[in-house]
Short mmCIF file of C-alpha atoms and ligand atoms in Angstrom, two decimals:
data_model
loop_
_atom_site.label_atom_id
_atom_site.label_comp_id
_atom_site.label_asym_id
_atom_site.label_seq_id
_atom_site.Cartn_x
_atom_site.Cartn_y
_atom_site.Cartn_z
CA MET A 1 6.46 -14.66 27.32
CA ALA A 2 8.88 -13.04 24.70
CA LYS A 3 11.05 -15.92 24.38
CA LYS A 4 8.63 -18.11 22.76
CA ASP A 5 8.37 -16.45 19.28
CA ALA A 6 12.53 -16.03 19.73
CA GLN A 7 13.55 -16.32 16.78
CA LYS A 8 10.21 -15.47 14.61
CA ARG A 9 10.12 -12.94 11.39
CA TYR A 10 7.88 -10.92 10.14
CA PHE A 11 7.23 -8.84 7.10
CA ILE A 12 4.83 -6.30 6.58
CA ILE A 13 4.27 -4.93 3.08
CA THR A 14 1.82 -1.20 3.26
CA PHE A 15 -0.68 0.68 0.74
CA GLY A 16 -1.99 3.53 2.04
CA CYS A 17 -1.44 6.99 3.46
CA GLN A 18 1.26 7.80 6.22
CA MET A 19 -1.33 7.02 8.74
CA ASN A 20 -1.38 3.31 7.40
CA GLU A 21 2.55 3.62 6.96
CA HIS A 22 2.73 4.55 10.56
CA ASP A 23 0.21 1.77 11.59
CA SER A 24 2.84 -0.98 10.40
CA GLU A 25 5.44 1.10 12.60
CA ALA A 26 3.79 0.23 15.42
CA ILE A 27 2.72 -3.43 14.76
CA ALA A 28 5.81 -3.76 14.28
CA GLY A 29 6.19 -2.25 17.57
CA ILE A 30 4.36 -4.82 18.91
CA LEU A 31 5.61 -7.10 17.01
CA GLU A 32 9.26 -6.70 18.53
CA SER A 33 8.34 -6.35 22.10
CA GLU A 34 6.81 -10.01 21.72
CA GLY A 35 10.34 -10.94 20.62
CA TYR A 36 9.45 -11.35 16.85
CA ILE A 37 12.66 -9.40 14.33
CA ARG A 38 11.80 -8.29 11.00
CA ALA A 39 12.49 -10.38 8.48
CA GLU A 40 14.80 -9.36 5.03
CA ASP A 41 12.11 -10.30 2.54
CA LYS A 42 8.99 -12.22 2.39
CA GLU A 43 10.71 -15.62 1.18
CA ASP A 44 12.08 -15.18 4.89
CA ALA A 45 8.83 -14.38 6.89
CA ASP A 46 7.28 -16.41 9.29
CA LEU A 47 4.73 -13.92 9.65
CA LEU A 48 3.38 -11.52 6.70
CA ILE A 49 1.72 -9.29 7.53
CA VAL A 50 -0.36 -6.56 4.63
CA ASN A 51 -1.54 -3.56 5.47
CA THR A 52 -4.48 -2.52 3.39
CA CYS A 53 -5.72 0.90 1.92
CA ALA A 54 -9.47 1.30 0.75
CA VAL A 55 -9.70 4.71 -0.59
CA ARG A 56 -10.05 4.09 -3.56
CA ARG A 57 -11.08 1.15 -6.50
CA LYS A 58 -7.29 1.05 -7.64
CA ALA A 59 -5.64 0.65 -3.78
CA GLU A 60 -7.82 -2.54 -3.34
CA LEU A 61 -7.01 -3.35 -6.57
CA LYS A 62 -3.34 -3.85 -6.14
CA VAL A 63 -4.42 -5.47 -2.62
CA LEU A 64 -6.04 -8.03 -3.88
CA ALA A 65 -3.34 -9.30 -6.65
CA LEU A 66 -0.87 -8.35 -4.52
CA ILE A 67 -2.50 -11.56 -1.85
CA GLY A 68 -3.25 -13.41 -4.74
CA ARG A 69 0.52 -13.68 -5.77
CA LEU A 70 1.61 -15.31 -2.35
CA ARG A 71 -0.54 -18.43 -2.77
CA PRO A 72 2.66 -20.59 -3.64
CA LEU A 73 5.04 -19.32 -0.69
CA LYS A 74 2.35 -19.93 1.29
CA GLU A 75 2.19 -23.71 -0.31
CA LYS A 76 5.70 -23.97 0.23
CA LYS A 77 5.49 -22.70 3.30
CA PRO A 78 2.41 -23.67 5.54
CA GLU A 79 3.63 -22.47 8.68
CA MET A 80 4.04 -19.25 7.62
CA LEU A 81 1.17 -17.30 8.73
CA ILE A 82 -0.46 -14.87 6.68
CA ALA A 83 -2.54 -11.48 8.07
CA VAL A 84 -4.10 -9.09 5.98
CA CYS A 85 -5.47 -4.98 8.04
CA GLY A 86 -6.20 -1.71 8.06
CA CYS A 87 -8.24 -0.33 6.11
CA MET A 88 -10.09 -2.57 3.69
CA ALA A 89 -9.83 -5.14 6.38
CA GLN A 90 -12.03 -2.42 8.48
CA GLN A 91 -15.13 -3.67 6.51
CA LYS A 92 -16.96 -6.09 7.20
CA GLU A 93 -18.36 -6.99 3.69
CA VAL A 94 -14.78 -6.98 2.70
CA ALA A 95 -13.73 -9.01 5.94
CA GLU A 96 -16.01 -11.43 4.73
CA TYR A 97 -15.39 -11.75 1.31
CA LEU A 98 -10.92 -11.89 1.66
CA GLY A 99 -12.30 -14.03 4.54
CA LYS A 100 -14.00 -16.50 1.33
CA ARG A 101 -11.63 -16.10 -2.08
CA PHE A 102 -8.34 -16.42 0.34
CA GLN A 103 -9.36 -19.08 2.20
CA HIS A 104 -5.89 -21.64 3.40
CA LEU A 105 -4.11 -18.82 2.39
CA VAL A 106 -4.90 -15.76 4.89
CA ASP A 107 -4.75 -17.04 8.65
CA LEU A 108 -5.68 -13.41 10.11
CA ILE A 109 -7.98 -10.66 8.80
CA PHE A 110 -7.63 -8.02 11.48
CA GLY A 111 -9.15 -4.03 11.21
CA THR A 112 -7.80 -0.91 11.92
CA PHE A 113 -9.30 -0.89 15.41
CA ALA A 114 -7.28 -4.09 17.02
CA ILE A 115 -4.10 -3.81 16.12
CA PRO A 116 -3.27 -3.42 20.37
CA ARG A 117 -5.47 -7.26 19.77
CA LEU A 118 -2.28 -8.32 17.91
CA PRO A 119 -0.33 -10.63 20.08
CA GLU A 120 -3.49 -12.47 21.09
CA LEU A 121 -4.98 -12.67 17.67
CA LEU A 122 -1.59 -13.70 16.70
CA GLN A 123 -1.91 -16.54 19.24
CA GLU A 124 -5.41 -17.81 18.17
CA ALA A 125 -4.70 -17.54 15.16
CA ARG A 126 -2.08 -20.01 15.73
CA ASP A 127 -4.30 -22.25 17.39
CA LYS A 128 -7.44 -22.34 15.34
CA LYS A 129 -7.75 -24.12 11.55
CA GLY A 130 -10.03 -20.92 9.33
CA THR A 131 -9.37 -17.65 9.19
CA VAL A 132 -9.22 -15.48 12.48
CA ILE A 133 -11.61 -12.36 12.10
CA ASP A 134 -11.52 -9.02 14.20
CA ILE A 135 -13.28 -5.98 12.89
CA VAL A 136 -14.61 -4.83 16.39
CA GLU A 137 -14.68 -1.29 16.87
CA VAL A 138 -13.10 -1.42 20.37
CA ASP A 139 -10.91 1.35 20.54
CA GLU A 140 -8.69 0.03 23.66
CA GLY A 141 -6.26 3.20 22.63
CA ARG A 142 -2.76 3.77 21.90
CA GLU A 143 -0.33 4.78 24.41
CA GLY A 144 1.56 2.27 25.55
CA ILE A 145 3.39 0.86 22.22
CA LEU A 146 6.68 0.88 21.76
CA VAL A 147 6.19 1.91 17.56
CA LYS A 148 9.33 0.75 16.12
CA ARG A 149 9.90 3.82 12.87
CA GLU A 150 11.85 2.96 9.49
CA ASP A 151 13.73 6.86 10.16
CA ASP A 152 15.73 7.51 12.70
CA LEU A 153 15.55 11.08 10.77
CA LYS A 154 12.22 11.85 10.37
CA ALA A 155 9.25 10.76 12.73
CA TRP A 156 5.36 10.53 11.74
CA VAL A 157 3.53 11.49 15.30
CA THR A 158 -0.03 10.90 15.40
CA ILE A 159 -2.52 14.02 16.86
CA THR A 160 -5.57 12.67 16.00
CA TYR A 161 -6.84 9.24 14.95
CA GLY A 162 -10.13 8.65 12.75
CA CYS A 163 -12.26 11.40 11.01
CA ASN A 164 -16.20 13.01 11.70
CA ASN A 165 -16.50 14.92 8.43
CA PHE A 166 -17.59 12.59 6.31
CA CYS A 167 -17.30 14.46 2.87
CA SER A 168 -19.04 12.32 1.09
CA TYR A 169 -16.97 10.39 -1.61
CA CYS A 170 -14.51 9.23 1.62
CA ILE A 171 -14.31 5.50 2.82
CA VAL A 172 -12.02 7.22 5.72
CA PRO A 173 -14.48 7.60 8.14
CA TYR A 174 -15.80 4.35 7.98
CA VAL A 175 -13.28 2.78 8.42
CA ARG A 176 -10.69 4.76 11.32
CA GLY A 177 -14.03 5.83 13.72
CA ARG A 178 -14.64 9.04 15.41
CA GLU A 179 -11.88 11.35 15.67
CA LYS A 180 -10.13 10.95 18.77
CA SER A 181 -7.79 12.85 20.23
CA ARG A 182 -4.61 12.22 22.02
CA ASN A 183 -3.78 13.79 25.02
CA PRO A 184 -1.45 16.79 24.10
CA LYS A 185 0.76 15.74 27.43
CA ASP A 186 1.33 12.28 25.53
CA ILE A 187 1.99 14.21 21.64
CA LEU A 188 4.39 16.91 23.95
CA ARG A 189 6.32 13.06 25.44
CA GLU A 190 6.24 11.23 22.49
CA VAL A 191 8.06 14.77 21.02
CA LYS A 192 10.39 15.48 23.13
CA GLN A 193 11.69 11.80 23.43
CA LEU A 194 12.13 12.17 19.51
CA GLY A 195 14.28 15.50 20.16
CA LYS A 196 17.04 12.90 22.17
CA GLU A 197 16.79 10.76 20.08
CA GLY A 198 18.06 12.78 17.79
CA PHE A 199 15.04 12.80 15.02
CA LYS A 200 15.25 16.12 12.90
CA GLU A 201 11.89 16.40 11.63
CA VAL A 202 8.36 15.30 13.09
CA THR A 203 5.12 15.06 10.78
CA LEU A 204 2.04 15.21 12.91
CA LEU A 205 -0.29 12.87 11.27
CA GLY A 206 -4.32 13.65 11.53
CA GLN A 207 -7.19 13.20 8.58
CA ASN A 208 -8.17 16.70 10.14
CA VAL A 209 -5.82 18.18 12.17
CA ASN A 210 -7.43 21.73 12.41
CA SER A 211 -9.67 20.04 14.50
CA TYR A 212 -7.37 18.92 17.09
CA GLY A 213 -8.28 19.28 20.39
CA LYS A 214 -12.07 19.35 20.14
CA ASP A 215 -13.18 16.23 21.21
CA LEU A 216 -10.86 16.65 24.77
CA GLU A 217 -12.03 18.18 28.22
CA MET A 218 -9.27 20.68 27.79
CA GLU A 219 -9.14 23.94 26.01
CA ILE A 220 -6.16 23.12 23.43
CA THR A 221 -5.92 24.08 19.85
CA PHE A 222 -3.71 22.88 16.80
CA ALA A 223 -2.56 26.48 17.21
CA ALA A 224 -1.50 25.92 20.71
CA LEU A 225 -0.15 22.55 19.87
CA LEU A 226 2.00 23.63 17.53
CA ARG A 227 3.27 27.03 19.59
CA GLU A 228 4.42 24.27 22.14
CA LEU A 229 6.16 21.55 20.01
CA ASN A 230 7.84 24.02 18.57
CA LYS A 231 9.92 24.37 21.55
CA VAL A 232 10.90 21.23 21.34
CA GLU A 233 15.19 20.95 21.59
CA GLY A 234 16.45 18.81 18.79
CA ILE A 235 13.76 18.60 16.59
CA LYS A 236 14.14 21.44 13.18
CA ARG A 237 11.29 20.60 11.50
CA ILE A 238 7.49 20.33 11.80
CA ARG A 239 4.63 19.25 9.36
CA TYR A 240 1.25 17.94 9.31
CA MET A 241 -1.22 16.35 7.41
CA THR A 242 -3.57 17.03 6.40
CA SER A 243 -5.12 20.21 7.47
CA HIS A 244 -8.92 21.08 6.24
CA PRO A 245 -9.60 24.25 4.78
CA ARG A 246 -13.00 24.46 6.29
CA ASP A 247 -11.02 24.72 9.64
CA PHE A 248 -8.05 27.27 8.97
CA THR A 249 -7.92 29.69 11.58
CA ASP A 250 -5.71 33.34 11.65
CA GLU A 251 -3.81 32.09 14.96
CA LEU A 252 -2.82 29.13 13.01
CA ILE A 253 -1.53 31.03 9.86
CA GLU A 254 -0.02 33.10 12.86
CA VAL A 255 1.06 30.35 14.82
CA ILE A 256 3.18 29.31 11.52
CA ARG A 257 4.33 32.55 10.67
CA ASP A 258 6.03 32.96 13.79
CA GLY A 259 7.31 29.29 14.98
CA GLU A 260 10.60 29.30 12.85
CA LYS A 261 10.64 25.31 12.95
CA ILE A 262 7.05 25.48 11.68
CA CYS A 263 7.58 24.37 7.52
CA GLU A 264 5.61 26.90 5.50
CA HIS A 265 3.82 24.04 3.52
CA PHE A 266 0.34 24.36 3.51
CA HIS A 267 -1.58 21.19 2.13
CA LEU A 268 -5.25 21.92 1.47
CA PRO A 269 -6.94 19.55 -0.14
CA LEU A 270 -9.29 21.97 -1.87
CA GLN A 271 -10.80 18.50 -4.32
CA ALA A 272 -13.49 20.21 -6.88
CA GLY A 273 -13.68 24.23 -7.66
CA SER A 274 -17.07 24.29 -8.67
CA ASN A 275 -19.50 25.02 -5.63
CA ARG A 276 -22.10 22.83 -6.25
CA ILE A 277 -19.97 20.14 -6.51
CA LEU A 278 -17.82 21.31 -3.24
CA GLU A 279 -21.83 21.35 -1.22
CA LYS A 280 -22.62 18.04 -2.78
CA MET A 281 -18.82 16.78 -1.15
CA ASN A 282 -20.12 17.97 2.19
CA ARG A 283 -16.93 19.76 2.37
CA GLY A 284 -17.83 23.00 4.26
CA TYR A 285 -16.58 25.84 2.39
CA SER A 286 -16.97 27.53 -1.08
CA ARG A 287 -14.33 28.37 -3.63
CA GLU A 288 -14.92 31.86 -2.37
CA ARG A 289 -13.10 31.24 1.13
CA TYR A 290 -10.70 28.78 0.21
CA LEU A 291 -9.41 31.67 -2.08
CA GLU A 292 -9.93 33.67 0.86
CA LEU A 293 -7.91 31.97 2.49
CA VAL A 294 -4.84 31.55 0.19
CA SER A 295 -4.34 35.28 -0.03
CA LYS A 296 -4.40 35.68 4.14
CA ILE A 297 -1.13 32.85 3.68
CA ARG A 298 0.64 34.07 0.76
CA GLU A 299 0.00 38.01 2.72
CA GLN A 300 1.35 36.36 5.91
CA ILE A 301 4.11 34.31 4.54
CA PRO A 302 4.79 35.57 1.46
CA ASP A 303 7.30 32.42 0.43
CA SER A 304 5.16 29.40 1.72
CA ALA A 305 4.30 26.60 -0.81
CA ILE A 306 0.10 25.31 -0.84
CA THR A 307 0.02 21.87 -2.58
CA THR A 308 -3.51 20.28 -2.69
CA ASP A 309 -5.75 17.24 -3.36
CA LEU A 310 -8.50 17.15 -6.81
CA ILE A 311 -11.01 14.75 -7.29
CA VAL A 312 -12.65 15.06 -10.80
CA GLY A 313 -15.72 13.04 -12.06
CA PHE A 314 -17.47 13.69 -9.51
CA PRO A 315 -21.33 12.03 -9.59
CA GLY A 316 -23.01 15.20 -11.64
CA GLU A 317 -20.08 17.00 -12.67
CA THR A 318 -20.58 18.67 -15.64
CA GLU A 319 -18.32 20.18 -18.58
CA GLU A 320 -18.77 23.76 -16.19
CA ASP A 321 -17.99 22.64 -12.91
CA PHE A 322 -14.66 21.14 -14.31
CA ALA A 323 -13.78 24.46 -15.46
CA ASP A 324 -14.45 25.79 -12.36
CA THR A 325 -11.74 23.61 -10.59
CA ILE A 326 -8.96 24.35 -14.03
CA ASP A 327 -10.15 28.08 -13.15
CA MET A 328 -9.12 27.51 -9.18
CA VAL A 329 -5.89 25.40 -10.19
CA GLU A 330 -4.97 28.69 -12.90
CA ARG A 331 -5.67 31.80 -10.73
CA ILE A 332 -4.47 29.54 -6.94
CA ARG A 333 -0.72 28.62 -8.59
CA PHE A 334 -0.71 25.42 -6.03
CA ASP A 335 3.08 23.90 -6.04
CA SER A 336 2.29 20.74 -6.91
CA ALA A 337 -0.98 18.57 -6.53
CA PHE A 338 -2.15 14.90 -5.75
CA THR A 339 -5.27 14.42 -8.90
CA PHE A 340 -7.40 11.67 -8.78
CA VAL A 341 -10.05 10.28 -10.14
CA TYR A 342 -13.41 9.79 -8.47
CA SER A 343 -13.55 6.29 -7.34
CA LYS A 344 -17.33 4.91 -5.65
CA ARG A 345 -17.00 3.78 -2.55
CA SER A 346 -19.67 1.20 -1.52
CA GLY A 347 -20.90 2.91 1.71
CA THR A 348 -20.57 6.48 0.86
CA PRO A 349 -23.39 8.89 -0.28
CA ALA A 350 -21.98 9.76 -3.38
CA ALA A 351 -21.76 6.16 -4.39
CA GLU A 352 -25.80 6.40 -4.39
CA MET A 353 -25.22 9.78 -6.62
CA GLU A 354 -27.06 9.62 -9.58
CA ASP A 355 -25.12 10.72 -13.26
CA GLN A 356 -21.83 8.76 -12.70
CA VAL A 357 -19.84 10.24 -14.71
CA PRO A 358 -17.87 7.85 -17.41
CA GLU A 359 -14.92 6.19 -17.32
CA GLU A 360 -13.30 7.88 -20.77
CA GLU A 361 -14.81 11.07 -19.55
CA LYS A 362 -13.27 10.80 -16.72
CA LYS A 363 -9.71 9.86 -18.36
CA ARG A 364 -9.82 12.86 -20.09
CA ARG A 365 -10.40 15.51 -17.44
CA ILE A 366 -7.64 13.86 -15.39
CA ALA A 367 -5.38 14.02 -18.25
CA VAL A 368 -6.14 18.14 -18.91
CA LEU A 369 -5.84 18.64 -14.95
CA ILE A 370 -2.33 16.51 -15.38
CA ASP A 371 -1.42 18.72 -17.89
CA LEU A 372 -1.91 21.81 -16.74
CA GLN A 373 -0.73 21.66 -12.67
CA ASN A 374 3.06 20.14 -14.27
CA ARG A 375 3.34 23.33 -16.20
CA ILE A 376 2.51 25.08 -13.15
CA THR A 377 4.64 23.79 -10.80
CA ARG A 378 7.58 23.61 -13.45
CA GLU A 379 6.64 27.35 -13.87
CA LEU A 380 6.53 27.76 -10.21
CA ASN A 381 10.16 25.74 -10.01
CA GLU A 382 11.80 27.70 -12.55
CA ASN A 383 11.04 30.89 -9.90
CA LEU A 384 13.15 29.69 -7.53
CA VAL A 385 16.38 29.69 -9.83
CA GLY A 386 18.79 31.76 -8.12
CA SER A 387 17.60 31.52 -5.22
CA VAL A 388 19.02 30.30 -1.45
CA GLN A 389 16.70 27.63 0.12
CA GLU A 390 17.33 26.02 4.02
CA VAL A 391 17.87 22.09 2.91
CA LEU A 392 17.68 19.56 5.60
CA VAL A 393 20.25 16.53 4.19
CA GLU A 394 18.73 13.01 4.15
CA GLY A 395 21.55 11.46 2.47
CA VAL A 396 23.65 10.57 -0.46
CA LYS A 397 21.84 10.53 -4.09
CA GLY A 398 22.63 7.42 -6.26
CA GLU A 399 26.31 6.35 -6.46
CA ASP A 400 28.15 10.23 -6.35
CA PRO A 401 29.18 10.65 -2.95
CA ASP A 402 29.59 14.18 -3.68
CA THR A 403 25.29 14.69 -4.68
CA TYR A 404 23.66 15.53 -1.36
CA THR A 405 19.55 15.08 -1.60
CA GLY A 406 17.09 16.66 0.94
CA ARG A 407 13.99 18.62 1.30
CA THR A 408 13.83 23.25 1.16
CA ARG A 409 11.24 24.11 4.12
CA THR A 410 8.65 23.88 2.11
CA ASN A 411 8.38 19.57 1.10
CA LYS A 412 10.39 20.74 -2.57
CA ILE A 413 13.60 18.07 -3.21
CA VAL A 414 16.84 19.51 -4.24
CA ASN A 415 19.99 17.38 -5.65
CA PHE A 416 23.00 19.48 -4.75
CA LYS A 417 26.51 18.85 -4.71
CA ALA A 418 28.71 20.06 -2.07
CA ASP A 419 32.89 19.68 -2.07
CA ASP A 420 34.50 16.78 -1.58
CA SER A 421 36.72 18.21 0.20
CA PHE A 422 33.92 17.36 3.58
CA ALA A 423 31.02 15.34 4.01
CA LEU A 424 27.96 16.33 4.86
CA ALA A 425 25.59 14.01 7.35
CA LYS A 426 22.29 13.07 7.37
CA GLY A 427 19.73 15.34 9.65
CA GLU A 428 22.17 18.52 8.67
CA LEU A 429 20.55 21.94 7.53
CA CYS A 430 22.24 23.87 5.69
CA LEU A 431 21.93 26.61 2.12
CA VAL A 432 21.59 25.31 -1.08
CA LYS A 433 21.96 27.49 -3.98
CA ILE A 434 19.87 26.24 -6.63
CA GLU A 435 20.99 26.40 -9.90
CA ALA A 436 18.06 24.24 -12.08
CA GLU A 437 14.69 22.93 -11.67
CA GLN A 438 13.25 19.33 -13.03
CA THR A 439 9.30 19.11 -12.60
CA TRP A 440 10.09 17.27 -9.45
CA ASN A 441 12.97 18.95 -8.29
CA LEU A 442 15.55 21.29 -7.99
CA ASN A 443 19.11 20.78 -8.21
CA GLY A 444 21.08 23.59 -6.51
CA LYS A 445 25.34 23.92 -5.23
CA TYR A 446 25.68 24.08 -1.21
CA LEU A 447 26.97 27.02 0.42
CA LYS A 448 27.39 26.73 4.42
CA THR A 449 25.54 24.42 7.16
CA ILE A 450 23.15 26.75 9.05
N1 SAH B 1 -8.18 13.64 5.34
C1 SAH B 1 -7.58 13.81 4.53
C2 SAH B 1 -7.01 12.79 3.47
C3 SAH B 1 -7.56 11.69 3.06
S1 SAH B 1 -7.73 10.42 1.53
C4 SAH B 1 -8.48 15.03 3.63
O1 SAH B 1 -9.16 15.30 3.80
O2 SAH B 1 -7.85 16.07 2.80
C5 SAH B 1 -6.56 11.38 0.13
C6 SAH B 1 -7.31 11.91 -0.29
O3 SAH B 1 -7.63 10.92 -0.91
C7 SAH B 1 -8.75 13.06 -0.65
O4 SAH B 1 -8.12 14.01 -0.49
C8 SAH B 1 -9.04 12.76 -1.56
O5 SAH B 1 -9.00 13.69 -2.73
C9 SAH B 1 -8.89 11.85 -2.41
N2 SAH B 1 -10.16 10.84 -2.25
C10 SAH B 1 -10.85 10.05 -1.08
N3 SAH B 1 -11.84 9.34 -1.15
C11 SAH B 1 -11.56 9.28 -2.80
C12 SAH B 1 -12.57 8.15 -3.91
N4 SAH B 1 -13.17 7.92 -3.44
N5 SAH B 1 -12.52 8.93 -4.87
C13 SAH B 1 -10.76 9.52 -5.43
N6 SAH B 1 -10.48 10.31 -4.71
C14 SAH B 1 -10.76 9.99 -3.55
FE1 SF4 B 2 -12.43 11.62 4.27
FE2 SF4 B 2 -13.12 14.32 3.96
FE3 SF4 B 2 -12.26 12.95 6.81
FE4 SF4 B 2 -9.69 14.00 4.82
S1 SF4 B 2 -11.40 15.29 5.97
S2 SF4 B 2 -10.55 11.42 5.56
S3 SF4 B 2 -11.70 13.32 2.83
S4 SF4 B 2 -13.25 12.40 4.98
FE1 F3S B 3 -5.07 6.25 4.41
FE2 F3S B 3 -6.17 4.30 2.64
FE3 F3S B 3 -6.54 4.39 5.17
S1 F3S B 3 -5.46 6.72 2.58
S2 F3S B 3 -6.47 6.00 6.23
S3 F3S B 3 -5.00 3.99 4.26
S4 F3S B 3 -8.06 4.29 3.06
#
């Protein structure tokens, strides 16, 4: 089987979140075990895959524009197979629309459940005239897939697939299915293997990592899983994405405090500061509960960083509700925030809600929010000037061989100078004295390797 496809080249273009990036690594792994090799660029590919994101309209528009631009390439190279997959493709109406709009251009459309079926789908797409579509929600599991990782220092490891939260604005539960935890043994085996291969950092992936294990028959929690993973040899840092503020237990805070590999970075999407809006969003916590969680974390782990996601312009968001979001941002002082303008996703409850906020007003609110958050991010970074931070070296920064780049345990980027008498290797942990800040990164000077 592998022989037949020898020399065929693939190229994957990925949109969206880490989950999607990691799915592309699984797709690459499948293709390589089928004998494909990676193409240098899309012009050079025999198979071009576009892995899409549906979380906001803007993400979808980017994908549509990109696919449209592939037409001249396909005309020049008609034997090239073009496939569209991922979260956009998983939606029935969108898959049908893509099939019609990009007839004779897209050969295969497959959803997030179909990744393990890719070899057969490719065969079908080669044999058949017209577009092949597989958006069946049958989950065959992914344990056997040999993932082809992009990086050799940091690795993503899925711990749960899907989401059961149904936040009222969000499309993810509809395109990724119900929450499904991986067996802890499989996760542990994968992380141990990564440690042996020389990876230094793992990021555990799930839409709501805190609910890990709830669907399994055995007794296991996210806190217990972290405790086990903290023992794995070779791995120096453990991160996770995303944790839901509703399910963050005291036990979990303690495990993070005590686990020397578990980074003190909490990404806790707040989404909105008003209780009325939080309830309409179906988030399952109040502003008071969220504040309580933040103070517990800061009490237990004073040097931690807290980051968040915020949405402005959710249906019915009044000036007062928005002021509540601003108030939370001022009180909590997040290290940084991803800020989004609410985007109507067809099929979600919020899309049917009345009082959609006018675009102009959403734009005004997001500008106010971004200004405030940038100021806070900068002030917090200023406070770090003079401190000594543990940095995992990721490589050389730009042209200058003596300037390195890496991240702190709290996930801040640090660019730093080291003496030119020796070279630092990617994957080394070192101490860096912070000397200056910019909004998005810190600058410093190498002290010593640890
Ligand atoms: N599971 C994660 C993240 C999912 S999507 C979580 O629960 O936090 C990443 C972010 O996109 C969300 O946190 C939310 O802030 C944003 N988002 C999701 N749907 C959106 C929509 N319809 N409009 C605007 N932002 C949205
Ligand atoms: Fe979407 Fe909410 Fe699930 Fe996150 S927790 S993926 S925001 S439904
Ligand atoms: Fe991720 Fe976008 Fe899908 S954010 S889960 S790729 S909709």
